[in-house]
Short mmCIF file of C-alpha atoms in Angstrom, two decimals:
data_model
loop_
_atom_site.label_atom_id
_atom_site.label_comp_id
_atom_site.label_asym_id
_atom_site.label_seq_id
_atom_site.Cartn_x
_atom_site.Cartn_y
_atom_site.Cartn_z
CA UNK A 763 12.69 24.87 100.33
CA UNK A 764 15.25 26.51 101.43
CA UNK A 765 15.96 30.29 100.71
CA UNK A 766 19.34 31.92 99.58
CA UNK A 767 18.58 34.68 102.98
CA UNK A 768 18.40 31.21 104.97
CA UNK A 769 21.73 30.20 103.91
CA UNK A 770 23.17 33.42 104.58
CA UNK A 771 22.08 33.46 108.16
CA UNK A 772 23.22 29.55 108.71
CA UNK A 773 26.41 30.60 107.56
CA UNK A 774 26.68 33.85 109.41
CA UNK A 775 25.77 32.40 112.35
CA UNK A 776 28.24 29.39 112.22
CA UNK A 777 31.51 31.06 111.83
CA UNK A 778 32.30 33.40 113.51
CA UNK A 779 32.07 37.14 111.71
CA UNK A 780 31.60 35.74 108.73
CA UNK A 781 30.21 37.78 105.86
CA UNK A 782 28.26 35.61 102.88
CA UNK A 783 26.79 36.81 99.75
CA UNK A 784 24.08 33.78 98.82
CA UNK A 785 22.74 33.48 95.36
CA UNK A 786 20.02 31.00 94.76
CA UNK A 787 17.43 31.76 92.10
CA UNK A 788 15.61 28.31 91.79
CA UNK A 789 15.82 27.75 95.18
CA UNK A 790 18.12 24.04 95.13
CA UNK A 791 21.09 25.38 93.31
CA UNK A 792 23.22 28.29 95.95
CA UNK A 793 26.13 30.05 95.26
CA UNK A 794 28.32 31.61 98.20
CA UNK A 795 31.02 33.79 98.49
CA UNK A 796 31.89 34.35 101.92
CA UNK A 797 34.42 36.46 104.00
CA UNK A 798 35.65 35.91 107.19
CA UNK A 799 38.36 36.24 109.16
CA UNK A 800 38.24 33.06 110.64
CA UNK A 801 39.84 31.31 107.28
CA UNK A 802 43.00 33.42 107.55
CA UNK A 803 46.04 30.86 108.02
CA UNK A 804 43.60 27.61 106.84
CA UNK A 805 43.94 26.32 103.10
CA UNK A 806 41.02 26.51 100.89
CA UNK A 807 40.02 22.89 101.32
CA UNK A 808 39.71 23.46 105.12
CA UNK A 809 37.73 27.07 104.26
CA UNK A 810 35.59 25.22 102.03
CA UNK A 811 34.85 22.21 104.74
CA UNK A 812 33.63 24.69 106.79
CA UNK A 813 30.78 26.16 104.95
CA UNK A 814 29.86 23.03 103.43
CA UNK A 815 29.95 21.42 107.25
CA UNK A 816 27.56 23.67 108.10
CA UNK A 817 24.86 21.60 105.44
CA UNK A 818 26.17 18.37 105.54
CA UNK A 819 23.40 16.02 105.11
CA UNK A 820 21.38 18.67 103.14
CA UNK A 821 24.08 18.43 100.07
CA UNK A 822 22.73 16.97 97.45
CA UNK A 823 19.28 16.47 98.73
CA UNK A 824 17.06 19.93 99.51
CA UNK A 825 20.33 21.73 98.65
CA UNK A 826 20.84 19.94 95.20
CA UNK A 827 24.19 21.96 94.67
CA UNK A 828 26.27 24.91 96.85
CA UNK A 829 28.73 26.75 95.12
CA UNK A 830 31.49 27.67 97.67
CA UNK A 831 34.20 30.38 96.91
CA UNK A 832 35.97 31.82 100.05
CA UNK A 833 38.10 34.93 101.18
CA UNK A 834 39.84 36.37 104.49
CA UNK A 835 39.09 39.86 104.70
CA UNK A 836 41.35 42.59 103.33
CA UNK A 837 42.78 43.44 105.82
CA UNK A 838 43.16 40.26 107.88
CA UNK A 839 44.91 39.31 104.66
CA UNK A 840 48.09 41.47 104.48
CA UNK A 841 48.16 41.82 108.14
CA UNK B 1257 37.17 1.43 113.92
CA UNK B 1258 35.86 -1.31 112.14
CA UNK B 1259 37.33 -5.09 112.00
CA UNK B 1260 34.94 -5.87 109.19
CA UNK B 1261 36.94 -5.79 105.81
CA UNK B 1262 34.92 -3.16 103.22
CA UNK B 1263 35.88 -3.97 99.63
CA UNK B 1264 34.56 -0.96 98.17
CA UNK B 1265 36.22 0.81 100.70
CA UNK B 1266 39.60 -0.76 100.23
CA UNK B 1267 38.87 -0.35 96.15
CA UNK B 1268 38.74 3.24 96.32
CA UNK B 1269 41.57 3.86 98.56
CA UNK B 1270 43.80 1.27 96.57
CA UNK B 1271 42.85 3.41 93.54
CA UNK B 1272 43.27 6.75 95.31
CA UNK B 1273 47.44 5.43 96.03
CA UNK B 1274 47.57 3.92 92.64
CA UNK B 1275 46.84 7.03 90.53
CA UNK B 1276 49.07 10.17 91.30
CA UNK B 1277 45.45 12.30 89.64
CA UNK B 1278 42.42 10.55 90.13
CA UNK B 1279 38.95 12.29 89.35
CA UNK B 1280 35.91 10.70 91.37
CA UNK B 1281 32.92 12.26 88.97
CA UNK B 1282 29.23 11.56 87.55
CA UNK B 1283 29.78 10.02 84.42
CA UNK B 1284 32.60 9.71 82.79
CA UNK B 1285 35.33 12.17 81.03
CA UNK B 1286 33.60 11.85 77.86
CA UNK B 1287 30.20 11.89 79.20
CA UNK B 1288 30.13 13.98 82.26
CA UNK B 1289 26.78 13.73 83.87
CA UNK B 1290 26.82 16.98 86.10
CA UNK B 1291 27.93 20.05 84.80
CA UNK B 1292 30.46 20.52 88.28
CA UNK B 1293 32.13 17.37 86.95
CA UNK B 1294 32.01 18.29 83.79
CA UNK B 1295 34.21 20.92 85.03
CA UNK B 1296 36.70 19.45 86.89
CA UNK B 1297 37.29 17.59 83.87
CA UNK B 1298 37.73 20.54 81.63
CA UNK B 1299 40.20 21.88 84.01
CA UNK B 1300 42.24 18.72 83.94
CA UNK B 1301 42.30 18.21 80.28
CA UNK B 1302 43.26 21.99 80.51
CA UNK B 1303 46.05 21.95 82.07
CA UNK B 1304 46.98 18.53 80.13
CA UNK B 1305 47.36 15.99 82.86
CA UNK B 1306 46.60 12.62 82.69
CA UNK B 1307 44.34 11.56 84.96
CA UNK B 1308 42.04 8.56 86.37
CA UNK B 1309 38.52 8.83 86.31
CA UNK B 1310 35.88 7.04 88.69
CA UNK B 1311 32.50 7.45 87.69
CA UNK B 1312 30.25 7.18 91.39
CA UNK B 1313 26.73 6.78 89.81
CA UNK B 1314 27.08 2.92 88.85
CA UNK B 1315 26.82 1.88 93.09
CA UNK B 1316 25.84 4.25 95.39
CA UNK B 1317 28.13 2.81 97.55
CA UNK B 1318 30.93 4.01 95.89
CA UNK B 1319 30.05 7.45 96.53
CA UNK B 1320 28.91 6.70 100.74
CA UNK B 1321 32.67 5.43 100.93
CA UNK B 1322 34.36 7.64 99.12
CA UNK B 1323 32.88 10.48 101.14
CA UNK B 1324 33.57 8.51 104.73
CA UNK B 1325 37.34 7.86 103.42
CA UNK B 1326 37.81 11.38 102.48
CA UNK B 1327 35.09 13.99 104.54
CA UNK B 1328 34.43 15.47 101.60
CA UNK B 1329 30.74 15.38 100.98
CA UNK B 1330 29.99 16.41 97.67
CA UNK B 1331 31.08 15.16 93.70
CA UNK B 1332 33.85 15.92 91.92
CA UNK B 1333 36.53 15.09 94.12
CA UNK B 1334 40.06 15.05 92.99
CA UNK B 1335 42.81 13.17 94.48
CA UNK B 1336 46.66 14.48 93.84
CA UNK B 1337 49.67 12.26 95.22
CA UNK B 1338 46.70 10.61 97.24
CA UNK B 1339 45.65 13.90 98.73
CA UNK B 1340 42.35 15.26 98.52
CA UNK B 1341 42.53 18.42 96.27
CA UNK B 1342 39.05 19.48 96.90
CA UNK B 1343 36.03 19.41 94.57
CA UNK B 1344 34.98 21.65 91.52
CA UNK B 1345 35.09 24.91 92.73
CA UNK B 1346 38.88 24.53 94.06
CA UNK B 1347 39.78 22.89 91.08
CA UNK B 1348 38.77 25.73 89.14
CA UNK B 1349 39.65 28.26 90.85
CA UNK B 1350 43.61 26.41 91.51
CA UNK B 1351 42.94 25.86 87.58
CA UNK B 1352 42.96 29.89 87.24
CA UNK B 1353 45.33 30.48 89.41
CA UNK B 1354 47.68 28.49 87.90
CA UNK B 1355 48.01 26.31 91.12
CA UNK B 1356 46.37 23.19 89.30
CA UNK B 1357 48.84 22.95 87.15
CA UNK B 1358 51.85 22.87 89.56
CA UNK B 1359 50.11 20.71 92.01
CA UNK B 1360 49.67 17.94 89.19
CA UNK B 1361 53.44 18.40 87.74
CA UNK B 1362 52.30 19.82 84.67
CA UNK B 1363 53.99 22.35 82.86
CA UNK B 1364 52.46 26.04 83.01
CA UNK B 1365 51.33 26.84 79.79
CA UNK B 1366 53.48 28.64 76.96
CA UNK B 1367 55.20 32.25 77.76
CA UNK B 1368 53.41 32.25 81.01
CA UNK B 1369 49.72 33.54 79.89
CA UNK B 1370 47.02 33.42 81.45
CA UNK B 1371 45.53 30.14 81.75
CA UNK B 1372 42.28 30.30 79.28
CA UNK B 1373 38.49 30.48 80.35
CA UNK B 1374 37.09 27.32 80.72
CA UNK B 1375 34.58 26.67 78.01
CA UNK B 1376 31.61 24.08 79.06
CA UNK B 1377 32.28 22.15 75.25
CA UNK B 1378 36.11 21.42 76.42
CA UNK B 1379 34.56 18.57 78.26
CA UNK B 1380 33.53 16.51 75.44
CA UNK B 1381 35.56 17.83 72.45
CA UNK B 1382 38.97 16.60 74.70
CA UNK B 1383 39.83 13.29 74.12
CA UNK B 1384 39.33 10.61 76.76
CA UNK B 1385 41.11 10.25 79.72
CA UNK B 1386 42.11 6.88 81.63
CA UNK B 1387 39.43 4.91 82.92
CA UNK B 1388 39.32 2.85 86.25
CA UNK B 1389 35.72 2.48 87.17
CA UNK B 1390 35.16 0.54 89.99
CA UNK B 1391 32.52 -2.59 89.88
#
């Protein structure tokens, strides 16, 4: 089963300074927010593609459900 | 590419370019069967669009397709103009934003407010919205 600290590594690791805060208390059902810097200038369907890329295959099977909400930092932001 | 002809295939893109808002969901609007389409409907009764609805559970197929035609692989999806708007989290988040409403024509709602929390029992209490399931 996987754990919410797994997710947060998998998605750490697979863009590129990427921040994510993973909530999962029954272990299926995950929640992310995640920050990086590498969505600033994509649209939120391409943000969201990324993250979920990064499980495809485990959607809906040993990841029932993954809540995705995403965010350029700050400061990447108004730069 | 293919050569071989894929009705299903073919079904859900002719519906995707017939319907300007089309909903692909579990269950149906007045019966969602996952609380992330459930949702999605809620936000498009919300902001008072009409909208087609596809319910995926009847073939698995449906859902195999859909998710080759559009790369999206998880359900709700939602279709605008035959783009693909994204799936319940997007739409809800657009839907507070205001954003869902302009990207499905509708009009924002009265003196500008705030577009109201989305309550779960929306989904069933609204009435029901066009249906175009695929068999």
């Amino acid at each position: 089963m996987p754990s919410p600290e797994d997710l947060k590594r998998r998605i750490e690791a697979a863009i590129p300074g990427a921040e994510a805060d993973v909530d999962g208390p029954d272990g299926v059902h995950f929640s992310a927010v995640v920050t990086a810097p590498a969505f600033a200038g994509r649209s939120r369907l391409e943000q969201h593609r990324m993250v979920m890329d990064i499980f495809a295959g485990e959607l809906g099977g040993a990841i029932h459900a993954l809540s995705i909400k995403t965010q350029v930092p700050f400061s990447q932001e108004h730069a | 590419m293919s050569e071989q002809s894929n009705p299903i295939r073919d079904a859900i893109a002719e519906a995707i370019s017939e319907n300007d808002v089309i909903l692909f969901m579990k269950g149906t609007p007045d019966g969602p069967a996952c609380g992330f389409s459930a949702r999605a409907v809620a936000a498009l009764q919300a902001v008072g669009t009409p909208f087609a609805a596809v319910d995926i559970l009847p073939d698995p197929r449906i859902r195999q397709e859909l998710s080759a035609l559009s790369g999206w692989p998880t359900i709700p999806q939602l279709f605008v103009g035959g783009e693909l708007l994204g799936g319940s989290d997007i739409i809800v988040e657009m839907y507070e934003s205001g954003e869902l409403a302009e990207a499905v024509g509708s009009e924002p709602a009265e003196g500008g407010e705030e577009p109201a929390p989305l309550e779960p029992q929306q989904a069933q209490a609204a009435p029901l919205g066009i249906e175009n399931r695929l068999n």
